[in-house]
PDB file of C-alpha atoms and ligand atoms in Angstrom:
ATOM      1  CA  MET A   1    -108.503  90.250-271.294  1.00 97.00           C
ATOM      2  CA  LYS A   2    -106.636  93.539-271.169  1.00 97.00           C
ATOM      3  CA  LEU A   3    -109.724  95.788-271.188  1.00 98.00           C
ATOM      4  CA  LEU A   4    -111.033  94.141-267.951  1.00 98.00           C
ATOM      5  CA  GLU A   5    -107.590  94.071-266.264  1.00 98.00           C
ATOM      6  CA  ASP A   6    -107.203  97.804-267.063  1.00 97.00           C
ATOM      7  CA  ARG A   7    -110.570  98.537-265.365  1.00 98.00           C
ATOM      8  CA  ILE A   8    -109.622  96.467-262.343  1.00 97.00           C
ATOM      9  CA  ARG A   9    -106.283  98.353-262.071  1.00 96.00           C
ATOM     10  CA  GLU A  10    -108.017 101.714-262.430  1.00 96.00           C
ATOM     11  CA  GLU A  11    -111.151 101.121-260.299  1.00 97.00           C
ATOM     12  CA  GLY A  12    -110.814  98.012-258.305  1.00 96.00           C
ATOM     13  CA  VAL A  13    -110.321  98.274-254.520  1.00 94.00           C
ATOM     14  CA  VAL A  14    -108.489  95.668-252.477  1.00 94.00           C
ATOM     15  CA  LYS A  15    -110.330  94.999-249.248  1.00 92.00           C
ATOM     16  CA  ASP A  16    -109.446  92.919-246.175  1.00 87.00           C
ATOM     17  CA  GLY A  17    -109.950  89.138-246.397  1.00 84.00           C
ATOM     18  CA  ASP A  18    -108.832  88.742-250.021  1.00 90.00           C
ATOM     19  CA  VAL A  19    -111.870  90.557-251.289  1.00 94.00           C
ATOM     20  CA  LEU A  20    -111.597  92.658-254.477  1.00 96.00           C
ATOM     21  CA  LYS A  21    -114.259  95.300-254.808  1.00 96.00           C
ATOM     22  CA  VAL A  22    -115.322  96.142-258.379  1.00 97.00           C
ATOM     23  CA  ASP A  23    -118.564  97.901-257.663  1.00 97.00           C
ATOM     24  CA  MET A  24    -117.711 100.872-259.958  1.00 98.00           C
ATOM     25  CA  PHE A  25    -118.311  98.722-263.071  1.00 98.00           C
ATOM     26  CA  LEU A  26    -119.431  95.168-262.188  1.00 98.00           C
ATOM     27  CA  ASN A  27    -121.008  94.522-258.830  1.00 95.00           C
ATOM     28  CA  HIS A  28    -123.184  97.549-258.199  1.00 97.00           C
ATOM     29  CA  GLN A  29    -122.863 100.167-260.930  1.00 98.00           C
ATOM     30  CA  MET A  30    -122.741  98.174-264.207  1.00 98.00           C
ATOM     31  CA  ASP A  31    -120.746  99.149-267.355  1.00 98.00           C
ATOM     32  CA  VAL A  32    -122.796  97.392-269.982  1.00 98.00           C
ATOM     33  CA  ALA A  33    -120.324  98.367-272.741  1.00 98.00           C
ATOM     34  CA  LEU A  34    -117.665  96.594-270.911  1.00 98.00           C
ATOM     35  CA  PHE A  35    -120.032  93.588-270.328  1.00 98.00           C
ATOM     36  CA  ARG A  36    -120.544  93.472-274.136  1.00 98.00           C
ATOM     37  CA  GLU A  37    -116.803  93.155-274.755  1.00 98.00           C
ATOM     38  CA  MET A  38    -116.575  90.487-272.098  1.00 98.00           C
ATOM     39  CA  ALA A  39    -119.493  88.637-273.686  1.00 98.00           C
ATOM     40  CA  LYS A  40    -117.871  88.804-277.140  1.00 98.00           C
ATOM     41  CA  GLU A  41    -114.682  87.261-275.566  1.00 98.00           C
ATOM     42  CA  TRP A  42    -116.680  84.389-274.006  1.00 98.00           C
ATOM     43  CA  LYS A  43    -118.398  83.852-277.331  1.00 98.00           C
ATOM     44  CA  ARG A  44    -114.981  83.537-279.008  1.00 98.00           C
ATOM     45  CA  LEU A  45    -113.694  81.208-276.330  1.00 98.00           C
ATOM     46  CA  PHE A  46    -116.741  78.900-276.454  1.00 98.00           C
ATOM     47  CA  ASP A  47    -117.608  79.282-280.153  1.00 96.00           C
ATOM     48  CA  GLY A  48    -118.788  76.162-281.907  1.00 95.00           C
ATOM     49  CA  GLU A  49    -119.750  74.453-278.628  1.00 97.00           C
ATOM     50  CA  GLY A  50    -123.474  74.742-279.300  1.00 98.00           C
ATOM     51  CA  VAL A  51    -124.318  76.699-276.103  1.00 98.00           C
ATOM     52  CA  ASN A  52    -128.116  77.038-275.903  1.00 98.00           C
ATOM     53  CA  LYS A  53    -128.493  78.007-272.285  1.00 98.00           C
ATOM     54  CA  ILE A  54    -126.598  80.244-269.807  1.00 98.00           C
ATOM     55  CA  LEU A  55    -126.799  79.532-266.104  1.00 98.00           C
ATOM     56  CA  THR A  56    -125.710  82.012-263.400  1.00 98.00           C
ATOM     57  CA  ILE A  57    -126.407  82.804-259.804  1.00 97.00           C
ATOM     58  CA  GLU A  58    -128.080  85.824-258.288  1.00 95.00           C
ATOM     59  CA  ALA A  59    -127.348  88.621-257.955  1.00 93.00           C
ATOM     60  CA  SER A  60    -124.032  89.776-259.419  1.00 93.00           C
ATOM     61  CA  GLY A  61    -123.873  87.127-262.181  1.00 96.00           C
ATOM     62  CA  ILE A  62    -127.171  88.188-263.752  1.00 98.00           C
ATOM     63  CA  GLY A  63    -126.028  91.350-265.599  1.00 98.00           C
ATOM     64  CA  ILE A  64    -122.978  89.775-267.303  1.00 98.00           C
ATOM     65  CA  ALA A  65    -124.968  86.596-268.016  1.00 98.00           C
ATOM     66  CA  CYS A  66    -127.758  88.574-269.822  1.00 98.00           C
ATOM     67  CA  ILE A  67    -125.326  90.350-272.163  1.00 98.00           C
ATOM     68  CA  ALA A  68    -123.516  87.015-272.764  1.00 98.00           C
ATOM     69  CA  ALA A  69    -126.829  85.421-273.582  1.00 98.00           C
ATOM     70  CA  GLU A  70    -127.455  88.081-276.306  1.00 98.00           C
ATOM     71  CA  GLU A  71    -124.113  87.139-277.867  1.00 98.00           C
ATOM     72  CA  PHE A  72    -124.952  83.378-277.773  1.00 98.00           C
ATOM     73  CA  GLY A  73    -128.577  84.001-278.889  1.00 98.00           C
ATOM     74  CA  CYS A  74    -129.939  81.969-275.914  1.00 98.00           C
ATOM     75  CA  LYS A  75    -131.880  82.281-272.685  1.00 98.00           C
ATOM     76  CA  VAL A  76    -130.426  82.783-269.147  1.00 98.00           C
ATOM     77  CA  VAL A  77    -131.450  80.996-266.062  1.00 98.00           C
ATOM     78  CA  PHE A  78    -130.330  82.385-262.718  1.00 98.00           C
ATOM     79  CA  ALA A  79    -130.126  80.120-259.645  1.00 97.00           C
ATOM     80  CA  LYS A  80    -132.022  81.612-256.715  1.00 94.00           C
ATOM     81  CA  LYS A  81    -130.578  81.735-253.309  1.00 91.00           C
ATOM     82  CA  THR A  82    -133.715  81.302-251.372  1.00 78.00           C
ATOM     83  CA  GLN A  83    -137.036  79.591-252.189  1.00 59.00           C
ATOM     84  CA  GLY A  84    -139.343  82.172-253.510  1.00 56.00           C
ATOM     85  CA  LYS A  85    -143.078  81.932-253.152  1.00 57.00           C
ATOM     86  CA  ASN A  86    -143.718  81.810-256.941  1.00 60.00           C
ATOM     87  CA  LEU A  87    -141.303  78.910-257.639  1.00 60.00           C
ATOM     88  CA  ASP A  88    -143.615  75.985-258.352  1.00 65.00           C
ATOM     89  CA  GLY A  89    -143.036  72.508-259.732  1.00 71.00           C
ATOM     90  CA  GLU A  90    -139.945  70.336-259.269  1.00 91.00           C
ATOM     91  CA  LEU A  91    -136.727  71.853-258.099  1.00 93.00           C
ATOM     92  CA  LEU A  92    -133.079  71.297-258.595  1.00 95.00           C
ATOM     93  CA  THR A  93    -131.262  72.243-255.342  1.00 93.00           C
ATOM     94  CA  THR A  94    -127.781  72.439-253.862  1.00 93.00           C
ATOM     95  CA  GLN A  95    -126.067  74.275-251.062  1.00 92.00           C
ATOM     96  CA  ILE A  96    -123.424  76.897-251.451  1.00 92.00           C
ATOM     97  CA  THR A  97    -121.061  78.510-248.938  1.00 89.00           C
ATOM     98  CA  SER A  98    -120.790  82.220-249.734  1.00 85.00           C
ATOM     99  CA  PHE A  99    -117.214  83.479-249.827  1.00 82.00           C
ATOM    100  CA  THR A 100    -118.110  87.072-249.156  1.00 81.00           C
ATOM    101  CA  LYS A 101    -120.963  86.529-246.740  1.00 81.00           C
ATOM    102  CA  GLY A 102    -119.432  83.481-244.968  1.00 82.00           C
ATOM    103  CA  ARG A 103    -122.661  81.570-244.636  1.00 86.00           C
ATOM    104  CA  VAL A 104    -124.290  78.525-246.252  1.00 89.00           C
ATOM    105  CA  PHE A 105    -127.515  78.896-248.252  1.00 86.00           C
ATOM    106  CA  ASP A 106    -129.838  76.891-250.388  1.00 92.00           C
ATOM    107  CA  VAL A 107    -129.739  77.413-254.165  1.00 94.00           C
ATOM    108  CA  ILE A 108    -132.654  76.537-256.369  1.00 94.00           C
ATOM    109  CA  VAL A 109    -133.407  76.182-260.084  1.00 96.00           C
ATOM    110  CA  ALA A 110    -136.834  75.039-261.372  1.00 95.00           C
ATOM    111  CA  LYS A 111    -136.445  71.727-263.221  1.00 96.00           C
ATOM    112  CA  LYS A 112    -138.469  73.014-266.130  1.00 96.00           C
ATOM    113  CA  PHE A 113    -135.732  75.490-267.053  1.00 98.00           C
ATOM    114  CA  LEU A 114    -132.823  73.012-267.367  1.00 98.00           C
ATOM    115  CA  GLY A 115    -132.952  69.553-269.056  1.00 98.00           C
ATOM    116  CA  PRO A 116    -131.223  67.011-271.255  1.00 98.00           C
ATOM    117  CA  GLU A 117    -131.647  69.134-274.387  1.00 98.00           C
ATOM    118  CA  ASP A 118    -129.585  71.918-272.929  1.00 98.00           C
ATOM    119  CA  ARG A 119    -125.902  72.726-273.529  1.00 98.00           C
ATOM    120  CA  VAL A 120    -124.984  74.970-270.612  1.00 98.00           C
ATOM    121  CA  LEU A 121    -122.449  77.644-270.203  1.00 98.00           C
ATOM    122  CA  ILE A 122    -122.160  78.774-266.547  1.00 98.00           C
ATOM    123  CA  ILE A 123    -121.272  82.508-266.137  1.00 98.00           C
ATOM    124  CA  ASP A 124    -120.269  84.200-262.855  1.00 98.00           C
ATOM    125  CA  ASP A 125    -118.481  87.364-261.742  1.00 98.00           C
ATOM    126  CA  PHE A 126    -115.856  85.867-259.400  1.00 98.00           C
ATOM    127  CA  LEU A 127    -114.182  82.609-258.766  1.00 98.00           C
ATOM    128  CA  ALA A 128    -112.598  82.318-255.316  1.00 97.00           C
ATOM    129  CA  ASN A 129    -112.731  78.939-253.572  1.00 96.00           C
ATOM    130  CA  GLY A 130    -115.009  77.450-256.199  1.00 97.00           C
ATOM    131  CA  CYS A 131    -118.110  76.729-254.016  1.00 96.00           C
ATOM    132  CA  ALA A 132    -120.570  78.676-256.229  1.00 96.00           C
ATOM    133  CA  LEU A 133    -119.292  76.984-259.426  1.00 98.00           C
ATOM    134  CA  GLU A 134    -119.317  73.477-257.755  1.00 97.00           C
ATOM    135  CA  GLY A 135    -122.935  74.102-256.791  1.00 97.00           C
ATOM    136  CA  LEU A 136    -124.024  75.326-260.218  1.00 98.00           C
ATOM    137  CA  ILE A 137    -122.126  72.389-261.854  1.00 98.00           C
ATOM    138  CA  SER A 138    -123.978  69.885-259.639  1.00 97.00           C
ATOM    139  CA  ILE A 139    -127.269  71.477-260.623  1.00 98.00           C
ATOM    140  CA  VAL A 140    -126.409  71.132-264.313  1.00 98.00           C
ATOM    141  CA  ARG A 141    -125.430  67.489-263.784  1.00 98.00           C
ATOM    142  CA  ASP A 142    -128.551  66.726-261.806  1.00 97.00           C
ATOM    143  CA  SER A 143    -130.655  68.214-264.559  1.00 98.00           C
ATOM    144  CA  GLY A 144    -129.283  65.933-267.212  1.00 98.00           C
ATOM    145  CA  ALA A 145    -128.016  68.830-269.277  1.00 98.00           C
ATOM    146  CA  THR A 146    -124.546  68.950-270.853  1.00 98.00           C
ATOM    147  CA  LEU A 147    -122.020  71.312-269.247  1.00 98.00           C
ATOM    148  CA  VAL A 148    -120.093  72.999-271.986  1.00 98.00           C
ATOM    149  CA  GLY A 149    -117.946  75.083-269.506  1.00 98.00           C
ATOM    150  CA  CYS A 150    -117.660  77.980-267.183  1.00 98.00           C
ATOM    151  CA  GLY A 151    -116.926  81.674-268.062  1.00 98.00           C
ATOM    152  CA  ILE A 152    -115.733  83.791-265.190  1.00 98.00           C
ATOM    153  CA  ALA A 153    -114.979  87.463-265.137  1.00 98.00           C
ATOM    154  CA  VAL A 154    -112.402  87.614-262.357  1.00 98.00           C
ATOM    155  CA  GLU A 155    -110.615  84.585-261.044  1.00 98.00           C
ATOM    156  CA  LYS A 156    -108.531  85.035-257.846  1.00 98.00           C
ATOM    157  CA  GLY A 157    -105.719  82.671-258.906  1.00 97.00           C
ATOM    158  CA  PHE A 158    -104.263  82.607-255.386  1.00 97.00           C
ATOM    159  CA  GLN A 159    -107.383  80.840-254.155  1.00 97.00           C
ATOM    160  CA  VAL A 160    -108.199  77.201-254.756  1.00 97.00           C
ATOM    161  CA  GLY A 161    -111.283  77.426-256.997  1.00 98.00           C
ATOM    162  CA  GLY A 162    -109.597  77.562-260.376  1.00 98.00           C
ATOM    163  CA  LYS A 163    -107.504  74.467-259.798  1.00 98.00           C
ATOM    164  CA  LYS A 164    -110.413  72.577-258.286  1.00 98.00           C
ATOM    165  CA  ILE A 165    -112.704  73.223-261.234  1.00 98.00           C
ATOM    166  CA  ARG A 166    -110.068  72.589-263.888  1.00 98.00           C
ATOM    167  CA  ASP A 167    -109.027  69.329-262.119  1.00 98.00           C
ATOM    168  CA  MET A 168    -112.627  68.199-262.562  1.00 98.00           C
ATOM    169  CA  GLY A 169    -112.028  68.409-266.370  1.00 98.00           C
ATOM    170  CA  VAL A 170    -114.336  71.459-266.823  1.00 98.00           C
ATOM    171  CA  HIS A 171    -113.488  73.937-269.541  1.00 98.00           C
ATOM    172  CA  LEU A 172    -112.985  77.063-267.447  1.00 98.00           C
ATOM    173  CA  GLU A 173    -112.138  80.488-269.063  1.00 98.00           C
ATOM    174  CA  SER A 174    -111.489  83.444-266.732  1.00 98.00           C
ATOM    175  CA  LEU A 175    -111.171  86.831-268.430  1.00 98.00           C
ATOM    176  CA  ALA A 176    -108.751  88.212-265.782  1.00 98.00           C
ATOM    177  CA  ILE A 177    -106.885  86.173-263.364  1.00 98.00           C
ATOM    178  CA  VAL A 178    -105.498  87.989-260.224  1.00 98.00           C
ATOM    179  CA  ASP A 179    -102.384  86.370-258.963  1.00 96.00           C
ATOM    180  CA  LYS A 180    -101.682  88.729-256.119  1.00 95.00           C
ATOM    181  CA  MET A 181    -103.330  91.601-254.307  1.00 94.00           C
ATOM    182  CA  ASN A 182    -100.432  93.588-252.886  1.00 88.00           C
ATOM    183  CA  ALA A 183    -100.256  95.423-249.605  1.00 83.00           C
ATOM    184  CA  ASP A 184    -100.056  98.806-251.473  1.00 87.00           C
ATOM    185  CA  GLY A 185    -103.414  98.074-253.261  1.00 85.00           C
ATOM    186  CA  SER A 186    -101.775  97.202-256.557  1.00 91.00           C
ATOM    187  CA  ILE A 187    -102.761  94.005-258.356  1.00 95.00           C
ATOM    188  CA  THR A 188    -100.646  91.493-260.221  1.00 95.00           C
ATOM    189  CA  PHE A 189    -102.339  89.618-263.078  1.00 97.00           C
ATOM    190  CA  ARG A 190    -101.411  86.201-264.537  1.00 95.00           C
ATOM    191  CA  GLN A 191    -100.029  86.682-268.026  1.00 88.00           C
TER     192      GLN A 191
HETATM  193  P1  5GP B 201    -116.468  81.003-254.461  1.00 85.78           P
HETATM  194  O1  5GP B 201    -117.739  80.260-254.313  1.00 85.78           O
HETATM  195  O2  5GP B 201    -115.702  80.720-255.753  1.00 85.78           O
HETATM  196  O3  5GP B 201    -115.649  80.946-253.233  1.00 85.78           O
HETATM  197  O4  5GP B 201    -116.822  82.554-254.495  1.00 85.78           O
HETATM  198  C1  5GP B 201    -117.543  83.018-255.673  1.00 85.78           C
HETATM  199  C2  5GP B 201    -118.661  83.942-255.266  1.00 85.78           C
HETATM  200  O5  5GP B 201    -118.278  84.779-254.172  1.00 85.78           O
HETATM  201  C3  5GP B 201    -118.937  84.860-256.443  1.00 85.78           C
HETATM  202  O6  5GP B 201    -120.239  84.531-256.924  1.00 85.78           O
HETATM  203  C4  5GP B 201    -118.879  86.212-255.958  1.00 85.78           C
HETATM  204  O7  5GP B 201    -120.149  86.787-255.829  1.00 85.78           O
HETATM  205  C5  5GP B 201    -118.334  86.126-254.532  1.00 85.78           C
HETATM  206  N1  5GP B 201    -116.928  86.612-254.446  1.00 85.78           N
HETATM  207  C6  5GP B 201    -115.810  85.886-254.194  1.00 85.78           C
HETATM  208  N2  5GP B 201    -114.675  86.587-254.125  1.00 85.78           N
HETATM  209  C7  5GP B 201    -115.031  87.845-254.297  1.00 85.78           C
HETATM  210  C8  5GP B 201    -114.308  89.117-254.398  1.00 85.78           C
HETATM  211  O8  5GP B 201    -113.113  89.208-254.182  1.00 85.78           O
HETATM  212  N3  5GP B 201    -115.022  90.196-254.634  1.00 85.78           N
HETATM  213  C9  5GP B 201    -116.447  90.187-254.893  1.00 85.78           C
HETATM  214  N4  5GP B 201    -116.991  91.337-255.184  1.00 85.78           N
HETATM  215  N5  5GP B 201    -117.096  89.018-254.889  1.00 85.78           N
HETATM  216  C10 5GP B 201    -116.380  87.878-254.581  1.00 85.78           C
END
């Protein structure tokens, strides 16, 4: 998606350890007008698939998932990274290794928010090694819901996640795929 690629070129910052910082418009300050265009693109890519629930993970996925949910006319559930005091009832759980924080944490969704009647689109900001998506996919499968696919804002194509998820037969659509983050700070996108 050219609009997103242009913003990454203009405002993205390449950090050590293969991390791309996009806090000017996505991860901290949020450009909701850009989110709207991204949401429209996901709607186009998953049109006719009967999506009736969007699943994401806190925190950075929530903003883009909410705008996407408006386009699809459905609700959003976000997976919580720690067990909150006000989560009652039965839980769907998994563990995820954080790429940016380098630690393992529990991820939880209340069973009452995901079930066999749901056709789920997973939305997240980044795809690196695929741990977050694998965890969310296992939660969808455990719930008995149908996984329609995954919509990602930025896939780092030089890491293994994209191949791993596509090899699982999952319909994965990334709006920008970064193939290379160069030493001079410039970025090469997959065409
Ligand atoms: P994965 O589980 O695919 O290895 O990593 C995905 C998660 O790590 C995303 O939810 C995202 O929050 C974070 N992440 C991975 N790579 C980057 C990156 O280059 N920049 C930022 N801002 N977050 C990243």
